Tab-separated table of C-alpha atoms and ligand atoms in Angstrom:
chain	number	residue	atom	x	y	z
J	17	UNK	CA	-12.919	-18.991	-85.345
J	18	UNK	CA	-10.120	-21.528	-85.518
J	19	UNK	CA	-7.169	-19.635	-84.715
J	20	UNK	CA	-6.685	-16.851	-81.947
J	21	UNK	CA	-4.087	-15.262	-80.378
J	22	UNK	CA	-2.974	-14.361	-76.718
J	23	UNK	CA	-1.305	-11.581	-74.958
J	24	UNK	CA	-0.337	-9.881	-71.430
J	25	UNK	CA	0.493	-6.250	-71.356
J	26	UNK	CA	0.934	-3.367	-69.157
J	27	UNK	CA	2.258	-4.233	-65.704
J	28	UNK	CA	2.095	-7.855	-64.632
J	29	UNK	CA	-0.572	-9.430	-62.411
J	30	UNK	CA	-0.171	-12.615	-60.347
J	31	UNK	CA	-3.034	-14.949	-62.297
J	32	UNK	CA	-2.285	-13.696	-65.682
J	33	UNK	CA	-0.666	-17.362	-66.170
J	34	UNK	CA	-3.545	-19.101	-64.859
J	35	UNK	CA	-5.354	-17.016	-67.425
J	36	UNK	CA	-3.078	-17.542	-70.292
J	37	UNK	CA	-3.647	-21.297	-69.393
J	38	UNK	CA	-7.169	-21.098	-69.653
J	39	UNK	CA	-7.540	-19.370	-72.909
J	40	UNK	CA	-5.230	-21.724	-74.231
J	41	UNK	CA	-6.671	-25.204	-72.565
J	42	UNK	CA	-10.383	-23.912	-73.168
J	43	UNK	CA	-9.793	-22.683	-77.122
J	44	UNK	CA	-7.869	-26.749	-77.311
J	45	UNK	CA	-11.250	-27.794	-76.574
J	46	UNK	CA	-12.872	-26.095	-78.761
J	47	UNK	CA	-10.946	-27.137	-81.475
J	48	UNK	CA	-9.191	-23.660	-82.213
J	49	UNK	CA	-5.227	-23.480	-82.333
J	50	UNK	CA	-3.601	-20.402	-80.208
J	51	UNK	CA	-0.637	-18.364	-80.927
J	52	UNK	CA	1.073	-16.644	-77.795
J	53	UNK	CA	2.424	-13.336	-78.239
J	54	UNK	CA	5.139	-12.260	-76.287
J	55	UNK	CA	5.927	-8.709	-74.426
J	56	UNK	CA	2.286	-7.656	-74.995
J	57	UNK	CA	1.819	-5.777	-78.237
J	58	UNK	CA	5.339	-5.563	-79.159
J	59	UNK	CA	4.751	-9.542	-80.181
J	60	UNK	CA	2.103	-8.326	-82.314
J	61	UNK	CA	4.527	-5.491	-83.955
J	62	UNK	CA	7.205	-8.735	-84.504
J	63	UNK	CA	9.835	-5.958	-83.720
J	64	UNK	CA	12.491	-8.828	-82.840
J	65	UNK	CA	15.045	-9.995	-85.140
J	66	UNK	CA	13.905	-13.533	-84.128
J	67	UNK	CA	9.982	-14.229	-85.027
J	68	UNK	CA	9.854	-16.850	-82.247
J	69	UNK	CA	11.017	-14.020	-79.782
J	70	UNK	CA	7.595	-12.907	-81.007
J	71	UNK	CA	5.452	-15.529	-80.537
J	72	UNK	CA	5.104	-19.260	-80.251
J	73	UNK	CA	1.779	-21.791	-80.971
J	74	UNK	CA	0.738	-22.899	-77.818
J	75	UNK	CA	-0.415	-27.055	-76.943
J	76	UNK	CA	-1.850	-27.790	-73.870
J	77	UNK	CA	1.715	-28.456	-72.225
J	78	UNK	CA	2.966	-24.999	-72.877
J	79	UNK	CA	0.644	-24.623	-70.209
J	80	UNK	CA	1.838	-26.836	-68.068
J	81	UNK	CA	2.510	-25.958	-64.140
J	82	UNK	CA	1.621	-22.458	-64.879
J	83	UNK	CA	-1.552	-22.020	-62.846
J	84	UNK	CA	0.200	-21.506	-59.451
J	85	UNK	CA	3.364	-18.987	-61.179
J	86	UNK	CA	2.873	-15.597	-60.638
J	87	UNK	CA	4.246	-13.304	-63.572
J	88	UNK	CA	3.724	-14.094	-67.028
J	89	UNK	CA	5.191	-16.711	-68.882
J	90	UNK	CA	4.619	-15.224	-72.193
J	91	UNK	CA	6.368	-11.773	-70.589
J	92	UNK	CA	4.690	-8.519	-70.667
J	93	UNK	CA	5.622	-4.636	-72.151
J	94	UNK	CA	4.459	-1.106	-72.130
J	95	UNK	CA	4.473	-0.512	-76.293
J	96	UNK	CA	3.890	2.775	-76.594
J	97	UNK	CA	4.354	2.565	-80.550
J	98	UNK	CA	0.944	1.116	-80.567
J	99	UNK	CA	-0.449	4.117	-79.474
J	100	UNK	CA	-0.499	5.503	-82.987
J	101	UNK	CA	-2.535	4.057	-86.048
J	102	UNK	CA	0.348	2.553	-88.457
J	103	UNK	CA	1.420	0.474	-85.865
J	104	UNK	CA	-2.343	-0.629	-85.144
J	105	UNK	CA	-2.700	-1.531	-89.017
J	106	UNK	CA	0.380	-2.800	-88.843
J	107	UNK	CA	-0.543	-5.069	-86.343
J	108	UNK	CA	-3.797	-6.752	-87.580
J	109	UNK	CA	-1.865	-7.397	-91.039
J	110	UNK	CA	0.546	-9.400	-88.955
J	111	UNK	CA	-2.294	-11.624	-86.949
J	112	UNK	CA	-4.039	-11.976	-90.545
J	113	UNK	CA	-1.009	-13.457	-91.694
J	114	UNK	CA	-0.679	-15.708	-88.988
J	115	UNK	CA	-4.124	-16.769	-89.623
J	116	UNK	CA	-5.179	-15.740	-86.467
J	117	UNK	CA	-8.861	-14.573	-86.587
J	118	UNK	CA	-9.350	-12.933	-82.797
J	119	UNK	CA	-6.796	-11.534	-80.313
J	120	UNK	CA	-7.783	-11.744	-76.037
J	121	UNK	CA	-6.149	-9.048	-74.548
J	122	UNK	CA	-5.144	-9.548	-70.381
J	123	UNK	CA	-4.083	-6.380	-69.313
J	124	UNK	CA	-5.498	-2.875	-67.509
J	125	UNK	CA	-7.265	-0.102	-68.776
J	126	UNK	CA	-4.356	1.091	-71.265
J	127	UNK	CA	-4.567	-2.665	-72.673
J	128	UNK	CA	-7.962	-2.436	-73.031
J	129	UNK	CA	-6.933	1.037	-75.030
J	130	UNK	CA	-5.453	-0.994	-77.168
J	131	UNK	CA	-7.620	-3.663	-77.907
J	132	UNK	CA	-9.953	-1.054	-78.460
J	133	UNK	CA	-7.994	0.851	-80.925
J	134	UNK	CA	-7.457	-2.703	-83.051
J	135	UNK	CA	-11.693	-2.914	-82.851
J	136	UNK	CA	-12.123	0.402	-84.074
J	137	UNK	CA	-10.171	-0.753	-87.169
J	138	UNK	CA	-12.807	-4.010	-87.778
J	139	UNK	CA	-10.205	-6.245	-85.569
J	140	UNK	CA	-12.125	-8.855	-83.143
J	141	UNK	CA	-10.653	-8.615	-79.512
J	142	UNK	CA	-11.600	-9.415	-76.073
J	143	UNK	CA	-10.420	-7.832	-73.164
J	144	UNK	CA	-9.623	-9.897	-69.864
J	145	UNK	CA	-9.094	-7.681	-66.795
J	146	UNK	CA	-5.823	-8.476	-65.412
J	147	UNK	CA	-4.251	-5.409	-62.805
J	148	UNK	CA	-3.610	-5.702	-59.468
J	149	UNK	CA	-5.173	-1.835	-59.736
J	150	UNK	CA	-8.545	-2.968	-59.428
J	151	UNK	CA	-9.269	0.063	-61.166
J	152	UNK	CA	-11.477	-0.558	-63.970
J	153	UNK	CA	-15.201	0.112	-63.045
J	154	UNK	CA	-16.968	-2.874	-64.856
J	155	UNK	CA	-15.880	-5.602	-63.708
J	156	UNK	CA	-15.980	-6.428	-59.853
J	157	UNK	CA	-12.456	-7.256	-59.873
J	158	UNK	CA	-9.661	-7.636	-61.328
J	159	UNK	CA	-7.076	-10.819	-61.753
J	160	UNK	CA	-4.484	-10.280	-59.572
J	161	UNK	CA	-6.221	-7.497	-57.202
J	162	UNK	CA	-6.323	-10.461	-54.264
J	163	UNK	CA	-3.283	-11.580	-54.659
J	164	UNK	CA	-1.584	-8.190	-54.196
J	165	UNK	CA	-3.742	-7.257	-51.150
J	166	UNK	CA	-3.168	-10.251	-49.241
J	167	UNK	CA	0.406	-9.045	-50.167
J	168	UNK	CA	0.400	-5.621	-48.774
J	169	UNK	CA	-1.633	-7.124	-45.489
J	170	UNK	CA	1.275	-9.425	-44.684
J	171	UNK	CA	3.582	-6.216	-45.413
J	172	UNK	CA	1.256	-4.180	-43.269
J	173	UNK	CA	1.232	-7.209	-40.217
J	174	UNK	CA	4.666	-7.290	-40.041
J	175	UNK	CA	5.233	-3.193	-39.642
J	176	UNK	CA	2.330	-3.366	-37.184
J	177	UNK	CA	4.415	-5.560	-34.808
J	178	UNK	CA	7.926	-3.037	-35.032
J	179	UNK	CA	5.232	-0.041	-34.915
J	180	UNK	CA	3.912	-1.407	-31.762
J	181	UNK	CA	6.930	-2.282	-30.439
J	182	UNK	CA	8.328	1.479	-30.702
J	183	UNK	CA	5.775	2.994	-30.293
J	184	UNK	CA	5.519	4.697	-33.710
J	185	UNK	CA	3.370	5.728	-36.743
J	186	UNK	CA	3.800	4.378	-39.881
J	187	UNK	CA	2.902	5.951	-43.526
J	188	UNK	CA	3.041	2.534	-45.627
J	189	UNK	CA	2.647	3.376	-49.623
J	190	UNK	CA	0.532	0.525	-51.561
J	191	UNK	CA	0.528	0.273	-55.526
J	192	UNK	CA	-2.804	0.845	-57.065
J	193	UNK	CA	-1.749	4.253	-59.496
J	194	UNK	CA	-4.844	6.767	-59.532
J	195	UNK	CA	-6.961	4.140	-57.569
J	196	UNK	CA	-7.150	3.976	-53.899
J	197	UNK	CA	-8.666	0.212	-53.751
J	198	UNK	CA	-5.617	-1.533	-52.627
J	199	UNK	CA	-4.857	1.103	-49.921
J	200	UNK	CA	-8.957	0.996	-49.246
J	201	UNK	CA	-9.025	-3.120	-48.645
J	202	UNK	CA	-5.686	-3.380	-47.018
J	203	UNK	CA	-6.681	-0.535	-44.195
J	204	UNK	CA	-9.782	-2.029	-43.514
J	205	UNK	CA	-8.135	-6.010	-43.300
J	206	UNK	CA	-5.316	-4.406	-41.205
J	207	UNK	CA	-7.186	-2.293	-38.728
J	208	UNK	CA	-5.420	0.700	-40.344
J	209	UNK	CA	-6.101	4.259	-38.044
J	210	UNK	CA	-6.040	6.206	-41.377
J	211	UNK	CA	-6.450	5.552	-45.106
J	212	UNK	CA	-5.123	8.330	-47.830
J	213	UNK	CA	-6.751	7.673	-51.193
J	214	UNK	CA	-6.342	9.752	-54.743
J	215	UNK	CA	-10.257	10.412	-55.132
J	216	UNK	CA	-10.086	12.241	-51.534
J	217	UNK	CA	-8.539	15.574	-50.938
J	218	UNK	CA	-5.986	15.503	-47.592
J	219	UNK	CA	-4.077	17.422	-45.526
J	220	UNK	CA	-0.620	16.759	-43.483
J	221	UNK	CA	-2.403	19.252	-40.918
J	222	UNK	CA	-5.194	16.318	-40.479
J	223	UNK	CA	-2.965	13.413	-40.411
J	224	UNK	CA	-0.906	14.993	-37.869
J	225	UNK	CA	-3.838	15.509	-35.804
J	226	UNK	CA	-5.003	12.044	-36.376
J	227	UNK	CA	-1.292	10.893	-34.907
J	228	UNK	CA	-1.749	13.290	-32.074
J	229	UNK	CA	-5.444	11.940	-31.199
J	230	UNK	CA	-4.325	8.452	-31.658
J	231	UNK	CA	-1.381	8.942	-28.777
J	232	UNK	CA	-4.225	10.405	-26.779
J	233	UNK	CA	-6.109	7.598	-26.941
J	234	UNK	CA	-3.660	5.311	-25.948
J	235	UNK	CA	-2.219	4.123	-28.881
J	236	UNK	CA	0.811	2.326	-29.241
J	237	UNK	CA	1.045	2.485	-33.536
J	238	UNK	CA	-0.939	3.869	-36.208
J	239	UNK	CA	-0.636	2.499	-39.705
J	240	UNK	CA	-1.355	4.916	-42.303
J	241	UNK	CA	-2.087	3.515	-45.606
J	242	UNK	CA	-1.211	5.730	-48.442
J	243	UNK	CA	-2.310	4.881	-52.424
J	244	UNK	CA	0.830	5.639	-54.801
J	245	UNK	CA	-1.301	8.077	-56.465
J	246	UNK	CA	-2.850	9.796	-53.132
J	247	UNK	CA	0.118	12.750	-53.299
J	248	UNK	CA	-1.636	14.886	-55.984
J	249	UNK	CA	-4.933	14.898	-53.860
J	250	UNK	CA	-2.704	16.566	-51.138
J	251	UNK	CA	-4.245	19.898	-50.284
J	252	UNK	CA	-1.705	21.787	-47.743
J	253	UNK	CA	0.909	24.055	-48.106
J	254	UNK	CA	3.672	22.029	-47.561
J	255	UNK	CA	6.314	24.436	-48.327
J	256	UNK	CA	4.975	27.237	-46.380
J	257	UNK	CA	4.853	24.124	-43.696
J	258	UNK	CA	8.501	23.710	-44.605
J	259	UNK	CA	9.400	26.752	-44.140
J	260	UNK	CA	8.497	27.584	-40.975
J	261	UNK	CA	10.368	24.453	-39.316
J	262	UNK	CA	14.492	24.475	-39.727
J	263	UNK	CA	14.564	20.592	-39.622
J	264	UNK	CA	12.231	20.232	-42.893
J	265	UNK	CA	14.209	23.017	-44.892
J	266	UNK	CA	15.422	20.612	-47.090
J	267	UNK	CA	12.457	18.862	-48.456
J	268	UNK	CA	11.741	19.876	-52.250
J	269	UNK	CA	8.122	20.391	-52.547
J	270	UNK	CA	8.375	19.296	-56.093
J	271	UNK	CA	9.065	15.485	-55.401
J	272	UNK	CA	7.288	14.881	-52.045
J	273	UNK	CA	7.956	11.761	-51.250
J	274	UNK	CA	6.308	9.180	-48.395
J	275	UNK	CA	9.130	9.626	-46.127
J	276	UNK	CA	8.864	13.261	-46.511
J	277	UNK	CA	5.393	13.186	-45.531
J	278	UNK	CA	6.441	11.099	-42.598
J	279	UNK	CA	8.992	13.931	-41.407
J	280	UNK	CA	6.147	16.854	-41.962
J	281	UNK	CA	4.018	14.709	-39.655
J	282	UNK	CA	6.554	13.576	-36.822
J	283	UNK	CA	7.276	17.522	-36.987
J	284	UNK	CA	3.974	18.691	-36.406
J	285	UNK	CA	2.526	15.940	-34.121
J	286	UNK	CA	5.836	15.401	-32.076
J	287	UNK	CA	5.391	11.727	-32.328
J	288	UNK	CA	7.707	9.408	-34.042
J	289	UNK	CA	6.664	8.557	-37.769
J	290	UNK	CA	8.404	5.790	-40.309
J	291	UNK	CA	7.368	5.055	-44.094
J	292	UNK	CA	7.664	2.036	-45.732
J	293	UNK	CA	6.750	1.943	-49.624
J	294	UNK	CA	5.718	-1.561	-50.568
J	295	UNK	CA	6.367	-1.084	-54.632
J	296	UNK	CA	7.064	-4.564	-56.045
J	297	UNK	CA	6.468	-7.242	-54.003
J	298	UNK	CA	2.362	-6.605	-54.378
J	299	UNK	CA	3.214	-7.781	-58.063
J	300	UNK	CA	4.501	-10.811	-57.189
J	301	UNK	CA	3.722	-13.903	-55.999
J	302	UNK	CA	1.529	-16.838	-56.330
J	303	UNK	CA	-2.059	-16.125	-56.956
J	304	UNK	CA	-4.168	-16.578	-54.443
J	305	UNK	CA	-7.401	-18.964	-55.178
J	306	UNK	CA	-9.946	-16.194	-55.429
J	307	UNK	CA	-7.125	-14.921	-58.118
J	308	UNK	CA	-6.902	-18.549	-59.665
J	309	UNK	CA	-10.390	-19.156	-60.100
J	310	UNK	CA	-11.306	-15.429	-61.286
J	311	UNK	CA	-8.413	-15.868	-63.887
J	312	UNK	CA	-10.030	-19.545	-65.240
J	313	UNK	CA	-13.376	-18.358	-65.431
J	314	UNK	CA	-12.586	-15.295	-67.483
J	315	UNK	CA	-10.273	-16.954	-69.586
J	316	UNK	CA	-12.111	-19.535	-70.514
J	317	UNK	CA	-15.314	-17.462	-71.370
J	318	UNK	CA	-12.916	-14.991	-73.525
J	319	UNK	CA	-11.962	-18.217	-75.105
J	320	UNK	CA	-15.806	-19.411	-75.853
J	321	UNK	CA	-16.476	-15.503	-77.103
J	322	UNK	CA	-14.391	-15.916	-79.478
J	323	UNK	CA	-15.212	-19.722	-80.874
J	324	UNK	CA	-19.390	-18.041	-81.127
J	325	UNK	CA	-17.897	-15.122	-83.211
J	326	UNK	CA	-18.379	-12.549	-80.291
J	327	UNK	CA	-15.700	-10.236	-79.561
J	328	UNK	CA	-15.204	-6.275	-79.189
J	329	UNK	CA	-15.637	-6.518	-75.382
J	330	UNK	CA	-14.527	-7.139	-71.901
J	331	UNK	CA	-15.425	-9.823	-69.816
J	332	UNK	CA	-15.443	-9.739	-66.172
J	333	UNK	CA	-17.658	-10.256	-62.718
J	334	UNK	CA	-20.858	-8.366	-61.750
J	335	UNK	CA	-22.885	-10.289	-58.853
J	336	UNK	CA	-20.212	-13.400	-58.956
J	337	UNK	CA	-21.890	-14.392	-62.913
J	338	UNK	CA	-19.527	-13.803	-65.872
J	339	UNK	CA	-20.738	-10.400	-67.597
J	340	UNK	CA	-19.280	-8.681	-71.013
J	341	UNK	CA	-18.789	-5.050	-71.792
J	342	UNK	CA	-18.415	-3.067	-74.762
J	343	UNK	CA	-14.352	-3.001	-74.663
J	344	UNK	CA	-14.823	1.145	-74.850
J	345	UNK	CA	-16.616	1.455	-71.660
J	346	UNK	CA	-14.878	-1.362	-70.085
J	347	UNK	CA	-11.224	0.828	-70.429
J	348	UNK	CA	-13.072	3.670	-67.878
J	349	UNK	CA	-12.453	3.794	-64.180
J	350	UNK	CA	-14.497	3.850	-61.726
J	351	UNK	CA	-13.296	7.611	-60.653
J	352	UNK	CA	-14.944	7.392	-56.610
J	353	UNK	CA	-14.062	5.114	-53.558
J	354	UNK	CA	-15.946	2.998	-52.242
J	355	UNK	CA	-17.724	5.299	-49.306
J	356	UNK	CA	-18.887	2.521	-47.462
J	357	UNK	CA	-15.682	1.025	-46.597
J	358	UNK	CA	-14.158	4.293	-45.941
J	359	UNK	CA	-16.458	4.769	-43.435
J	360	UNK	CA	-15.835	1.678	-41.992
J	361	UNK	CA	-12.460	1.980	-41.168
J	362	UNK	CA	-13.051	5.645	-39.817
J	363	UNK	CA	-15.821	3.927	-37.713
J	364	UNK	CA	-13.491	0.922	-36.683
J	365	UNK	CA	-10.270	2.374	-35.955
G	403	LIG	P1	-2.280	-1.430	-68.108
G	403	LIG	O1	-2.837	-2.239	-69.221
G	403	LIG	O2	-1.821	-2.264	-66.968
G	403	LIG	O3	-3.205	-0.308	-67.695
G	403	LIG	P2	-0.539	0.498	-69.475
G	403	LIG	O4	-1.383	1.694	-69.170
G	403	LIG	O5	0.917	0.645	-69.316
G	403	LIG	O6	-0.914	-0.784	-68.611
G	403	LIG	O7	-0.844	0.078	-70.979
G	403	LIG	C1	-0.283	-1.083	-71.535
G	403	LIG	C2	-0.085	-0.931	-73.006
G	403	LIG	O8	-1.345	-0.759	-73.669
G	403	LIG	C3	0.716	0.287	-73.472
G	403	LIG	O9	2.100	0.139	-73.330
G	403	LIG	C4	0.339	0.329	-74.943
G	403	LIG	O10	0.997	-0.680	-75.670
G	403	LIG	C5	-1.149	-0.011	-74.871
G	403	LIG	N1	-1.944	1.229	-74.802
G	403	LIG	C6	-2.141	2.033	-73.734
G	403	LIG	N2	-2.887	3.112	-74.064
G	403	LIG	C7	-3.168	2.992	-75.382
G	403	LIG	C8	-3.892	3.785	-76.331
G	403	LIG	N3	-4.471	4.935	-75.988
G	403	LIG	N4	-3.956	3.338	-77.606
G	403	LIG	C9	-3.363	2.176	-77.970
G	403	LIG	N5	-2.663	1.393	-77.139
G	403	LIG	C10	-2.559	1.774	-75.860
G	404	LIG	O1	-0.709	-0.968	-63.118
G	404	LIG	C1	-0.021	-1.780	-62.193
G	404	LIG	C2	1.067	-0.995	-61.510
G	404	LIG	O2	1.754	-1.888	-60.630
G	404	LIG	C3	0.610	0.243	-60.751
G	404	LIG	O3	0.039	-0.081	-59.495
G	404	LIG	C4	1.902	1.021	-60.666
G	404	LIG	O4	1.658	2.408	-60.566
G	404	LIG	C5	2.546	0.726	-61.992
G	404	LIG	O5	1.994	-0.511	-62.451
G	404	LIG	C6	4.050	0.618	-61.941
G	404	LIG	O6	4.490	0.470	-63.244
G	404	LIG	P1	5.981	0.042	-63.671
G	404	LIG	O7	6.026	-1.447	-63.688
G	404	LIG	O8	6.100	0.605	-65.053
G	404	LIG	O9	6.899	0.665	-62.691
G	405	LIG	MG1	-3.617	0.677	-65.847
């Protein structure tokens, strides 16, 4: 190939810029040009009035200072458009007129929908894994994963020391949508008493015993990490809960919130509970060097994929070497924790 293009899509991941930097600086060297699209697949659509709101060639300066930036230069976008097939077509006539011959994808699994959908039509793609989810099965992990744990630890340090101090538990959400790998690593680094996951099935009854059990063991806080996506695994009946205690009458069942779960639990384990929900800040940031170095390996090897004609998969890390993956298994999740680390921090805490 001579030409190929570039995008980020789907929620940003610190190390997508050290990845956009080594697509680009590896594909210079190879003697193919790059063209950056911008917002994900919208660039692709050129929905903008201006095209170079769309994308922009890239030279090895565009690159420039990028590899420690967390974000995404080139911006990313949820295009939901591209979802359906005359935007897809729509989209390769655009790259063909641009000349440009493959498209690497950085994104998560709904990315990787994506590229797929534009390989189904005879498009060639490559998927780089870049979530902070660490949810897509293939790969060992994904760009940005590191950066946002070592996030969430410093998060989870710092509410450790007022937890301590008070003498309080603490329910602290972690991003990671239907996968419980953030919450899993960051209760483990952090000496977490309890870890609430989507792939497990939990009660408030058990976490308020675990509170009550912790207090009888002498312990001054308990950090309970909770995945984002951990509240449709929940199992009680929190409104019959609700309704037999006056001070939780007011909690809609419908919207349960982390704070509401930390009310239920203070109620029935008499012992003074806080929630913190970390949201953004585990998408920020500069990438950490596991994140840095993940990011130029893939990157560059998407770019080489491409200049030997190979495309229509992801690449990633199996065993520390560089693997591919048909792009349509590479999109599935993994679906089950990771049982040895769960038991770990049961056994540790
Ligand atoms: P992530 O890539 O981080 O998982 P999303 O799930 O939001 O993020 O997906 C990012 C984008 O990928 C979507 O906004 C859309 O443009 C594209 N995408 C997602 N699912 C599909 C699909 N089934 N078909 C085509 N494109 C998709
Ligand atoms: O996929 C990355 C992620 O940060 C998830 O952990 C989270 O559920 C989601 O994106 C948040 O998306 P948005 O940026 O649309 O709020
Ligand atoms: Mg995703």
């Amino acid at each position: 190939m001579k030409r190929i293009g570039v995008l980020t899509s789907g929620g940003d991941a610190p190390g997508m810029n050290a990845t956009i930097r080594a697509v680009v600086r590896a594909a210079l060297k190879n003697e193919m040009s790059v063209v950056g699209f911008k917002r994900g697949y919208n660039g692709v659509l050129m929905t903008s009035k201006e095209q170079t709101d769309d994308f922009t060639m890239m030279t090895s300066r565009s690159v420039s200072d990028k590899i420690h930036r967390g974000g995404t230069f080139l911006m990313t976008a949820r295009c939901l458009e591209f979802k359906e097939r005359p935007y897809q077509e729509k989209a390769i006539s655009n790259l063909k007129l641009l000349g440009v011959e493959g498209l690497v994808c950085i994104g998560g699994d709904g990315t990787f929908h994506g590229a797929n959908a534009l390989k189904q039509l005879g498009y060639p793609v490559i998927g780089v894994p870049g979530t902070i989810d660490n949810d897509l099965a293939y790969t060992e992990s994904t760009i940005g994963f590191d950066t946002a744990l070592n996030t969430a630890i410093e998060c989870v340090n710092k509410i450790r020391e007022t937890s301590d101090s008070h003498e309080r538990a603490s329910i602290i959400t972690v991003m990671g949508r239907n996968c419980g790998d953030i919450a899993i690593h960051t209760a483990l680094a952090c000496g977490a008493e309890v870890v609430i996951i989507p792939e497990k099935p939990w009660t408030v009854e058990e976490l308020a015993d675990q509170v009550r059990w912790g207090v009888m063991k002498g312990k001054r806080s308990m950090i309970m990490v909770f995945a984002e996506g951990a509240i449709h695994s929940l199992k009680s009946d929190v409104a019959a809960i609700c309704k037999k205690h006056d001070s939780l009458s007011d909690i809609s069942v419908d919207h349960l919130t982390s704070s509401q779960i930390a009310r239920i639990i203070e109620t029935l384990s008499g012992h003074e509970t806080r929630a913190t929900v970390l949201g953004y800040t585990q998408r920020g940031g500069s990438p950490t060097a596991a994140d840095r170095i993940l990011a130029s390996r893939l990157g560059a090897y998407a770019s080489t994929l491409l200049r030997d004609d190979i495309s229509g998969v992801a690449v990633g890390v199996r065993g520390g070497s560089l693997i591919t993956e048909p792009i349509e298994e590479a999109m599935n999740g993994r679906g089950t924790a990771n049982e040895e680390l769960l038991a770990l921090i049961d056994e540790l805490s």
